[in-house]
Short mmCIF file of C-alpha atoms and ligand atoms in Angstrom, two decimals:
data_model
loop_
_atom_site.label_atom_id
_atom_site.label_comp_id
_atom_site.label_asym_id
_atom_site.label_seq_id
_atom_site.Cartn_x
_atom_site.Cartn_y
_atom_site.Cartn_z
CA MET A 1 -11.86 4.16 -6.83
CA PRO A 2 -9.01 3.42 -9.21
CA ASP A 3 -8.86 -0.31 -9.86
CA GLY A 4 -5.23 -0.60 -10.92
CA GLN A 5 -6.15 -1.41 -14.50
CA GLY A 6 -7.48 2.06 -15.21
CA SER A 7 -11.01 2.78 -14.21
CA PRO A 8 -13.42 2.14 -17.09
CA ASP A 9 -15.56 4.99 -15.73
CA LEU A 10 -12.64 7.34 -16.12
CA ALA A 11 -11.96 6.17 -19.69
CA THR A 12 -15.60 6.82 -20.59
CA LEU A 13 -15.52 10.18 -18.88
CA LEU A 14 -12.39 11.30 -20.69
CA SER A 15 -13.68 10.29 -24.11
CA GLU A 16 -17.00 12.12 -23.67
CA VAL A 17 -17.70 14.44 -26.56
CA ASN A 18 -18.82 17.71 -25.10
CA GLY A 19 -20.41 19.82 -27.74
CA GLY A 20 -17.87 20.85 -30.35
CA ILE A 21 -18.93 23.21 -33.14
CA GLY A 22 -20.94 21.59 -35.95
CA GLY A 23 -20.65 18.12 -34.45
CA SER A 24 -16.87 18.22 -34.12
CA VAL A 25 -15.60 15.77 -31.49
CA THR A 26 -12.98 18.18 -30.18
CA PRO A 27 -13.69 21.64 -28.83
CA PRO A 28 -12.53 24.66 -30.84
CA ILE A 29 -9.38 26.53 -29.86
CA VAL A 30 -10.83 29.88 -28.88
CA GLN A 31 -7.79 31.96 -29.72
CA SER A 32 -9.13 35.29 -28.48
CA SER A 33 -7.70 37.47 -25.73
CA LEU A 34 -10.99 39.20 -24.99
CA PHE A 35 -14.72 38.61 -25.20
CA THR A 36 -17.11 41.46 -25.93
CA PHE A 37 -20.70 42.16 -24.93
CA ASP A 38 -23.77 43.01 -26.99
CA SER A 39 -25.10 45.57 -24.55
CA TYR A 40 -24.22 47.83 -21.66
CA ALA A 41 -26.52 45.77 -19.43
CA GLU A 42 -24.75 42.46 -20.26
CA PHE A 43 -21.33 44.04 -19.69
CA GLU A 44 -22.46 45.49 -16.36
CA ASP A 45 -23.91 42.12 -15.29
CA ARG A 46 -20.59 40.44 -16.00
CA MET A 47 -18.48 43.05 -14.18
CA SER A 48 -20.74 43.12 -11.13
CA GLY A 49 -20.51 39.33 -10.83
CA HIS A 50 -24.07 38.51 -11.93
CA SER A 51 -22.86 36.45 -14.86
CA ASP A 52 -19.71 34.43 -15.41
CA SER A 53 -19.40 34.61 -19.17
CA ALA A 54 -15.88 34.84 -20.64
CA LEU A 55 -14.24 38.25 -20.31
CA TYR A 56 -10.47 38.10 -20.79
CA THR A 57 -8.20 35.10 -21.37
CA ARG A 58 -5.88 35.87 -18.44
CA VAL A 59 -8.73 34.76 -16.16
CA GLN A 60 -11.07 32.67 -18.32
CA ASN A 61 -11.25 31.08 -21.76
CA PRO A 62 -13.73 28.52 -23.17
CA THR A 63 -11.06 26.03 -24.37
CA VAL A 64 -9.24 26.29 -21.04
CA ALA A 65 -12.58 25.87 -19.24
CA ALA A 66 -13.28 22.66 -21.19
CA PHE A 67 -9.95 21.21 -19.99
CA GLU A 68 -10.57 22.38 -16.41
CA ALA A 69 -14.01 20.72 -16.39
CA MET A 70 -12.49 17.40 -17.55
CA MET A 71 -9.76 17.58 -14.87
CA ALA A 72 -12.23 18.40 -12.09
CA LYS A 73 -14.31 15.36 -13.02
CA ALA A 74 -11.30 13.08 -13.44
CA GLU A 75 -9.94 13.93 -9.98
CA GLY A 76 -13.38 13.94 -8.33
CA GLY A 77 -13.11 17.63 -7.38
CA GLU A 78 -15.69 20.40 -7.66
CA ALA A 79 -13.61 22.74 -9.81
CA ALA A 80 -10.20 23.20 -11.43
CA VAL A 81 -7.98 25.95 -12.73
CA GLY A 82 -5.30 25.64 -15.39
CA PHE A 83 -1.85 27.24 -15.26
CA ALA A 84 1.04 27.89 -17.63
CA SER A 85 3.18 25.19 -15.99
CA GLY A 86 3.27 22.79 -13.08
CA MET A 87 5.44 25.28 -11.18
CA ALA A 88 2.91 28.09 -11.84
CA ALA A 89 0.21 25.80 -10.40
CA ILE A 90 2.35 24.87 -7.36
CA SER A 91 3.49 28.42 -6.56
CA SER A 92 0.00 29.85 -7.13
CA ALA A 93 -1.67 27.23 -4.93
CA LEU A 94 0.85 27.77 -2.11
CA LEU A 95 0.83 31.57 -2.23
CA ALA A 96 -2.97 31.70 -2.22
CA HIS A 97 -2.89 30.02 1.21
CA LEU A 98 0.22 31.46 2.91
CA LYS A 99 1.33 34.72 4.50
CA PRO A 100 4.48 35.72 6.41
CA GLY A 101 4.78 33.86 9.71
CA ASP A 102 3.01 30.73 8.43
CA ARG A 103 4.69 27.32 8.50
CA VAL A 104 4.69 24.63 5.82
CA ALA A 105 5.25 20.93 6.43
CA CYS A 106 6.66 19.32 3.32
CA VAL A 107 7.47 15.71 2.53
CA GLU A 108 11.17 14.96 1.90
CA HIS A 109 12.32 14.44 -1.70
CA VAL A 110 9.79 16.75 -3.31
CA TYR A 111 10.31 17.83 -6.90
CA PRO A 112 13.57 19.85 -6.85
CA ASP A 113 12.04 23.12 -8.10
CA THR A 114 9.27 22.86 -5.50
CA TYR A 115 12.01 22.59 -2.88
CA ARG A 116 13.73 25.66 -4.41
CA PHE A 117 10.42 27.55 -4.32
CA MET A 118 10.10 26.84 -0.59
CA GLU A 119 13.71 27.86 0.08
CA ARG A 120 14.32 30.72 -2.37
CA ILE A 121 10.89 32.41 -2.44
CA LEU A 122 8.88 31.41 0.64
CA ARG A 123 11.67 31.46 3.25
CA PRO A 124 12.92 35.00 2.43
CA PHE A 125 9.26 36.12 2.68
CA GLY A 126 9.07 34.75 6.23
CA ILE A 127 7.34 31.44 5.51
CA GLU A 128 9.31 28.52 6.96
CA THR A 129 9.22 25.00 5.59
CA ASP A 130 10.19 21.84 7.48
CA TYR A 131 10.82 18.60 5.59
CA HIS A 132 9.62 15.29 6.98
CA ALA A 133 10.07 11.61 6.18
CA CYS A 134 6.90 9.80 5.08
CA ALA A 135 6.86 7.65 8.23
CA ASP A 136 6.92 10.74 10.49
CA LEU A 137 4.06 12.40 8.60
CA GLU A 138 2.05 9.20 8.97
CA ASP A 139 2.89 8.18 12.53
CA ASP A 140 3.26 11.43 14.48
CA PRO A 141 -0.24 12.88 14.96
CA GLU A 142 1.22 16.07 16.51
CA LEU A 143 3.70 16.82 13.70
CA LEU A 144 1.30 19.15 11.88
CA LYS A 145 0.38 21.21 14.93
CA GLY A 146 0.79 24.93 14.14
CA VAL A 147 1.29 24.24 10.43
CA LYS A 148 -0.71 26.12 7.78
CA VAL A 149 -0.14 23.94 4.72
CA ALA A 150 1.01 20.32 4.40
CA TYR A 151 2.62 19.93 0.98
CA LEU A 152 2.81 16.32 -0.23
CA GLU A 153 3.90 14.12 -3.08
CA SER A 154 3.05 10.43 -3.15
CA PRO A 155 5.12 8.81 -4.31
CA THR A 156 7.86 11.39 -3.79
CA SER A 157 10.27 12.43 -6.53
CA VAL A 158 13.63 10.66 -7.06
CA VAL A 159 13.15 7.87 -4.45
CA PHE A 160 9.41 7.24 -4.99
CA LYS A 161 8.29 6.67 -1.40
CA ALA A 162 4.51 6.34 -1.10
CA LEU A 163 2.54 8.04 1.67
CA ASN A 164 -0.52 6.77 3.49
CA LEU A 165 -2.71 9.68 2.40
CA PRO A 166 -5.85 8.92 4.48
CA LYS A 167 -3.67 8.88 7.62
CA VAL A 168 -1.91 12.18 6.85
CA ALA A 169 -5.22 13.78 5.79
CA ALA A 170 -6.78 12.77 9.14
CA HIS A 171 -3.89 14.33 11.15
CA ALA A 172 -4.14 17.48 9.02
CA ARG A 173 -7.87 17.79 9.52
CA ARG A 174 -7.48 17.55 13.30
CA HIS A 175 -5.09 20.52 13.27
CA GLY A 176 -6.96 22.56 10.62
CA VAL A 177 -4.11 22.19 8.11
CA THR A 178 -4.73 22.60 4.36
CA THR A 179 -3.33 19.63 2.45
CA MET A 180 -1.92 19.82 -1.09
CA ILE A 181 -0.53 17.00 -3.18
CA ASP A 182 1.37 16.85 -6.44
CA ASN A 183 -0.38 13.92 -8.17
CA SER A 184 1.61 14.05 -11.42
CA TRP A 185 3.12 10.55 -10.98
CA ALA A 186 -0.07 8.57 -10.32
CA THR A 187 -2.59 10.63 -12.33
CA PRO A 188 -6.28 10.18 -11.48
CA VAL A 189 -6.09 6.79 -13.20
CA PHE A 190 -4.14 5.34 -10.27
CA GLN A 191 -4.82 7.70 -7.35
CA ARG A 192 -7.57 10.20 -6.54
CA PRO A 193 -6.34 12.08 -3.48
CA ILE A 194 -9.53 14.13 -2.96
CA GLU A 195 -11.40 10.87 -2.31
CA LEU A 196 -8.71 10.06 0.29
CA GLY A 197 -9.26 13.31 2.19
CA ILE A 198 -6.67 15.62 0.59
CA ASP A 199 -7.87 19.20 -0.06
CA ILE A 200 -5.98 20.28 -3.17
CA VAL A 201 -4.57 18.25 -6.07
CA ILE A 202 -1.90 19.71 -8.33
CA HIS A 203 -0.47 18.38 -11.60
CA SER A 204 2.41 19.15 -13.78
CA ALA A 205 0.22 18.53 -16.84
CA SER A 206 3.46 18.57 -18.85
CA LYS A 207 3.89 14.91 -17.87
CA TYR A 208 1.26 12.15 -18.19
CA ILE A 209 -1.74 14.46 -18.66
CA SER A 210 -0.19 15.75 -21.87
CA GLY A 211 1.57 12.48 -22.60
CA HIS A 212 3.24 13.69 -25.79
CA SER A 213 6.16 15.84 -24.57
CA ASP A 214 4.84 18.81 -26.52
CA THR A 215 3.27 20.95 -23.78
CA VAL A 216 4.27 22.66 -20.55
CA ALA A 217 1.22 23.22 -18.35
CA GLY A 218 -0.24 22.80 -14.88
CA VAL A 219 -3.61 22.43 -13.17
CA VAL A 220 -5.08 22.60 -9.66
CA VAL A 221 -8.23 20.66 -8.68
CA SER A 222 -10.13 21.20 -5.44
CA SER A 223 -13.38 22.40 -3.85
CA LYS A 224 -15.25 25.39 -5.32
CA ASP A 225 -14.02 27.55 -2.43
CA HIS A 226 -10.33 26.74 -2.83
CA ILE A 227 -10.47 27.23 -6.60
CA ALA A 228 -12.39 30.50 -6.20
CA ARG A 229 -9.54 31.71 -3.98
CA LEU A 230 -6.97 30.91 -6.67
CA ARG A 231 -9.14 32.55 -9.34
CA ASP A 232 -9.51 35.63 -7.18
CA LEU A 233 -5.88 35.95 -6.09
CA THR A 234 -2.99 34.19 -7.70
CA LEU A 235 -4.38 33.43 -11.18
CA PRO A 236 -5.21 37.04 -12.10
CA LEU A 237 -2.44 38.72 -10.09
CA PHE A 238 0.54 36.54 -11.09
CA GLY A 239 -1.06 35.94 -14.47
CA GLY A 240 0.37 32.44 -15.01
CA LYS A 241 -2.61 31.35 -17.09
CA LEU A 242 -2.96 28.30 -19.29
CA ALA A 243 -3.15 29.18 -23.01
CA PRO A 244 -6.06 27.95 -25.18
CA PHE A 245 -3.83 25.97 -27.55
CA GLU A 246 -2.09 24.22 -24.64
CA ALA A 247 -5.50 23.44 -23.11
CA TRP A 248 -6.58 21.91 -26.41
CA LEU A 249 -3.44 19.72 -26.49
CA LEU A 250 -4.15 18.62 -22.92
CA ILE A 251 -7.73 17.63 -23.81
CA ARG A 252 -6.22 15.57 -26.61
CA GLY A 253 -3.84 14.01 -24.06
CA LEU A 254 -6.62 13.20 -21.61
CA ARG A 255 -8.52 11.21 -24.26
CA THR A 256 -5.82 8.52 -24.16
CA LEU A 257 -4.72 8.82 -20.53
CA VAL A 258 -6.24 5.54 -19.36
CA PRO A 259 -4.81 3.24 -22.07
CA ARG A 260 -1.46 5.02 -21.88
CA MET A 261 -1.24 4.52 -18.11
CA ARG A 262 -2.15 0.85 -18.58
CA GLN A 263 0.73 0.44 -21.04
CA HIS A 264 3.17 2.33 -18.77
CA GLN A 265 2.13 0.03 -15.94
CA GLU A 266 2.63 -3.16 -17.97
CA THR A 267 6.20 -2.10 -18.84
CA ALA A 268 6.91 -0.90 -15.30
CA ASP A 269 5.74 -4.22 -13.79
CA LEU A 270 8.08 -6.11 -16.11
CA PHE A 271 11.01 -3.81 -15.31
CA VAL A 272 10.47 -4.04 -11.54
CA ASP A 273 10.34 -7.86 -11.68
CA ARG A 274 13.40 -8.27 -13.89
CA LEU A 275 15.55 -5.52 -12.37
CA SER A 276 14.88 -6.74 -8.82
CA ALA A 277 16.22 -10.16 -9.78
CA LEU A 278 19.63 -8.84 -10.94
CA PRO A 279 22.55 -9.29 -8.49
CA PHE A 280 24.02 -5.83 -9.15
CA VAL A 281 20.72 -4.02 -8.49
CA LYS A 282 20.57 -2.78 -4.90
CA ARG A 283 17.10 -1.29 -5.01
CA VAL A 284 14.21 -0.62 -7.36
CA ASN A 285 12.13 2.36 -6.25
CA SER A 286 8.59 1.99 -7.59
CA PRO A 287 5.63 1.58 -5.26
CA SER A 288 3.42 -1.34 -6.18
CA ARG A 289 -0.34 -0.97 -6.19
CA ASN A 290 -2.02 -1.02 -2.80
CA THR A 291 1.23 -0.55 -0.82
CA VAL A 292 -0.70 2.40 0.61
CA PRO A 293 -4.49 2.85 0.66
CA GLY A 294 -5.87 4.32 -2.56
CA LEU A 295 -2.81 3.74 -4.75
CA GLY A 296 -4.33 1.64 -7.53
CA GLY A 297 -1.43 1.25 -9.92
CA ARG A 298 2.14 1.87 -10.93
CA SER A 299 3.19 4.42 -13.51
CA GLY A 300 6.25 4.27 -15.74
CA LEU A 301 8.54 6.52 -13.68
CA MET A 302 10.91 4.71 -11.29
CA SER A 303 14.46 4.77 -10.05
CA VAL A 304 17.03 2.00 -9.82
CA GLU A 305 20.12 1.90 -7.65
CA PHE A 306 23.01 -0.14 -9.01
CA ASP A 307 26.02 -1.31 -7.04
CA ASP A 308 29.48 -0.07 -8.06
CA SER A 309 29.88 -2.73 -10.75
CA ILE A 310 27.72 -0.75 -13.20
CA ASP A 311 29.14 2.23 -15.08
CA VAL A 312 26.12 4.54 -15.17
CA ALA A 313 27.59 6.85 -17.81
CA ARG A 314 28.32 3.92 -20.13
CA LEU A 315 24.84 2.50 -19.51
CA SER A 316 23.30 5.86 -20.46
CA ASP A 317 25.33 6.02 -23.67
CA THR A 318 24.69 2.39 -24.64
CA LEU A 319 20.88 2.35 -24.33
CA ARG A 320 19.21 2.76 -27.74
CA HIS A 321 15.59 3.43 -26.78
CA PHE A 322 16.26 5.60 -23.71
CA ARG A 323 17.28 9.16 -24.43
CA LEU A 324 19.07 11.29 -21.84
CA GLY A 325 16.97 14.14 -20.51
CA VAL A 326 14.86 15.73 -17.82
CA SER A 327 11.04 15.63 -17.66
CA TRP A 328 9.06 12.40 -18.10
CA GLY A 329 5.58 11.06 -18.80
CA GLY A 330 5.75 11.18 -22.60
CA PHE A 331 5.64 8.45 -25.25
CA GLU A 332 9.44 8.21 -25.26
CA SER A 333 11.68 6.45 -22.76
CA LEU A 334 14.24 8.48 -20.83
CA ILE A 335 17.12 7.95 -18.43
CA LEU A 336 18.26 10.55 -15.90
CA PRO A 337 21.37 9.56 -13.91
CA SER A 338 21.35 11.08 -10.41
CA ARG A 339 25.06 11.92 -10.87
CA ILE A 340 23.92 14.61 -13.28
CA GLY A 341 21.33 15.91 -10.80
CA LEU A 342 23.93 15.87 -8.02
CA ALA A 343 26.32 17.83 -10.23
CA GLN A 344 23.67 20.45 -11.11
CA ALA A 345 25.14 23.91 -10.54
CA GLY A 346 23.65 26.35 -8.02
CA ASP A 347 22.52 26.35 -4.42
CA PHE A 348 19.53 24.51 -3.00
CA ASN A 349 20.23 21.11 -4.53
CA SER A 350 17.74 18.81 -2.79
CA MET A 351 19.48 15.71 -4.18
CA GLN A 352 22.61 16.66 -2.21
CA GLU A 353 20.57 17.87 0.76
CA PHE A 354 18.52 14.71 1.24
CA GLY A 355 21.20 12.21 0.25
CA VAL A 356 20.71 10.44 -3.08
CA SER A 357 23.12 7.73 -4.25
CA PRO A 358 25.26 8.58 -7.31
CA GLN A 359 24.52 5.04 -8.53
CA LEU A 360 20.80 5.85 -8.80
CA VAL A 361 19.20 6.37 -12.21
CA ARG A 362 15.67 7.50 -12.93
CA LEU A 363 13.86 5.77 -15.78
CA SER A 364 10.78 7.07 -17.55
CA LEU A 365 9.39 4.06 -19.38
CA GLY A 366 7.60 5.18 -22.52
CA LEU A 367 5.10 3.52 -24.84
CA GLU A 368 7.58 1.63 -27.04
CA GLY A 369 6.54 -1.76 -25.68
CA ALA A 370 7.78 -3.71 -22.66
CA ASP A 371 9.76 -6.43 -24.48
CA ASP A 372 11.72 -4.08 -26.74
CA LEU A 373 12.59 -1.81 -23.84
CA TRP A 374 13.69 -4.69 -21.64
CA ALA A 375 15.85 -6.22 -24.41
CA ASP A 376 17.54 -2.83 -24.77
CA MET A 377 18.12 -2.49 -21.01
CA GLU A 378 19.43 -6.05 -20.62
CA SER A 379 21.94 -5.70 -23.42
CA ALA A 380 23.08 -2.22 -22.29
CA LEU A 381 23.57 -3.44 -18.71
CA ASP A 382 25.64 -6.32 -20.03
CA LYS A 383 27.95 -3.85 -21.76
CA SER A 384 28.17 -1.52 -18.75
CA LYS A 385 29.82 -3.82 -16.20
CA ILE A 386 33.06 -2.38 -14.83
C1 PLP B 401 7.93 18.38 -13.79
C2 PLP B 401 7.38 18.38 -12.43
C3 PLP B 401 6.85 19.54 -11.87
C4 PLP B 401 6.97 20.89 -12.55
O1 PLP B 401 6.12 20.97 -13.65
P1 PLP B 401 6.39 21.96 -14.89
O2 PLP B 401 5.19 21.72 -15.73
O3 PLP B 401 7.69 21.56 -15.50
O4 PLP B 401 6.44 23.34 -14.32
C5 PLP B 401 6.24 19.45 -10.65
N1 PLP B 401 6.16 18.28 -9.98
C6 PLP B 401 6.68 17.15 -10.47
C7 PLP B 401 6.56 15.90 -9.68
C8 PLP B 401 7.30 17.16 -11.70
O5 PLP B 401 7.87 16.04 -12.18
#
C-alpha cells in the first residue's frame, strides 16, 4: 500500500536496471518499425500465435514493452499497454468495452476532453453516459444497475473530489460493471486502484509519469484479459500506439517518480495550510491523505477559490514562478484560471455544465521548492487585492 511518503518498494522497483545493452542502465531506443525473422518456421510461429516476439511497432516494440512492464508492476496489475496520449488510452479503453445500447456511469467533473469524448463520440454512436456526484456513486448501491462501464477519476478534475474506491468497486462488482479510473493525479505512488478493487487504471503519462513536460503519452494497466482485449481490438485498429522514443522518456520519468511526488506533496501541504488560513480564500480543493481509503498522499495539483476581493487576472500576471498554461505534472509551476476554461470556445464545456466558480484557479505546484513558491504566491496575492 502507498504510505503517503512514497513507497520505498516502489522507488526500488522503478530504479531497477533491467538488462540494457552492454551493461547500460537504460534500455535502448529500438527505433525500428518492423522486426524480421530468420526462417519461415519462426515467422509462421509468430503469425499463428505460437510466439510473441516483436513483429511491427504499431502493436509491439521492445522499448515500449519495457515501459509497459514497469507500469504494470508499479500499479500492481498483470499487464499494461502504452498509447500515444492519455486521450488515446481513455478512448481505446472505453471503446474496447462498449457497443451501441450500452450505458456508462461517469463521475462528475471528469477531465474536460473525456467529457467531450462521452458526448461527441459515444453519444452519437448510441452509448449514453450519465454523470454522478461522488456521494451518489458511493452511497447508492443500485446506481450502477444496467450500466456497462463505470468511468471514474479520484480525485476528479477541477474540483478535486475524492471517491471511496473500495465502496464503488464493491457496488460495481455486484452489478457486473467494469470499472475504469484515470489515476493521473495520484500516480501509483499515492494510490493503487487495482488493489482497491478497480478493474482498469488509465494514465495521461504526459503528466507526473513523464514529469518533464516533454512528452504526450498514455497507458492502461489491468488484468491480462483486459489488456489482451485492448491489444486485440483498439490498439491495432485505431493505431494510437506509443512511440519508442516517448516510451524511453517515460522510463526516464519513472526513475524519479517517487522523489518527485514527495517534493510535490511537501509543497502542496504547505500551500494548503497557508492558503486555508487566508480570509479571502473560500475553499482549497486538495484531498488530504486518507480522506478516502487507499489515498496515501497529496500531489501538487489543486484548485483554490478566492472571494471577489482577488483579481484573478492580475494575480496570474503578477506571479513570477507560475506560468499560465494548460497541462500539469511537470517540474514547472503553472496557474490556470477557471475564467479561461469557462470562456473556452465550442460546445460541451463541462466547466459551464457542472458549475465552476469564475474565482477558482488551478495550481500545478512544480519542483522549484516550497518556500520560494509560497513567497511568490504571498506577494502576488498582496498585489492582486481589488
Ligand atoms: C491531461 C489529462 C488527460 C489527457 O491526457 P493527454 O495525454 O493530454 O491526452 C486525461 N486525464 C487527465 C486527468 C488529464 O489531466
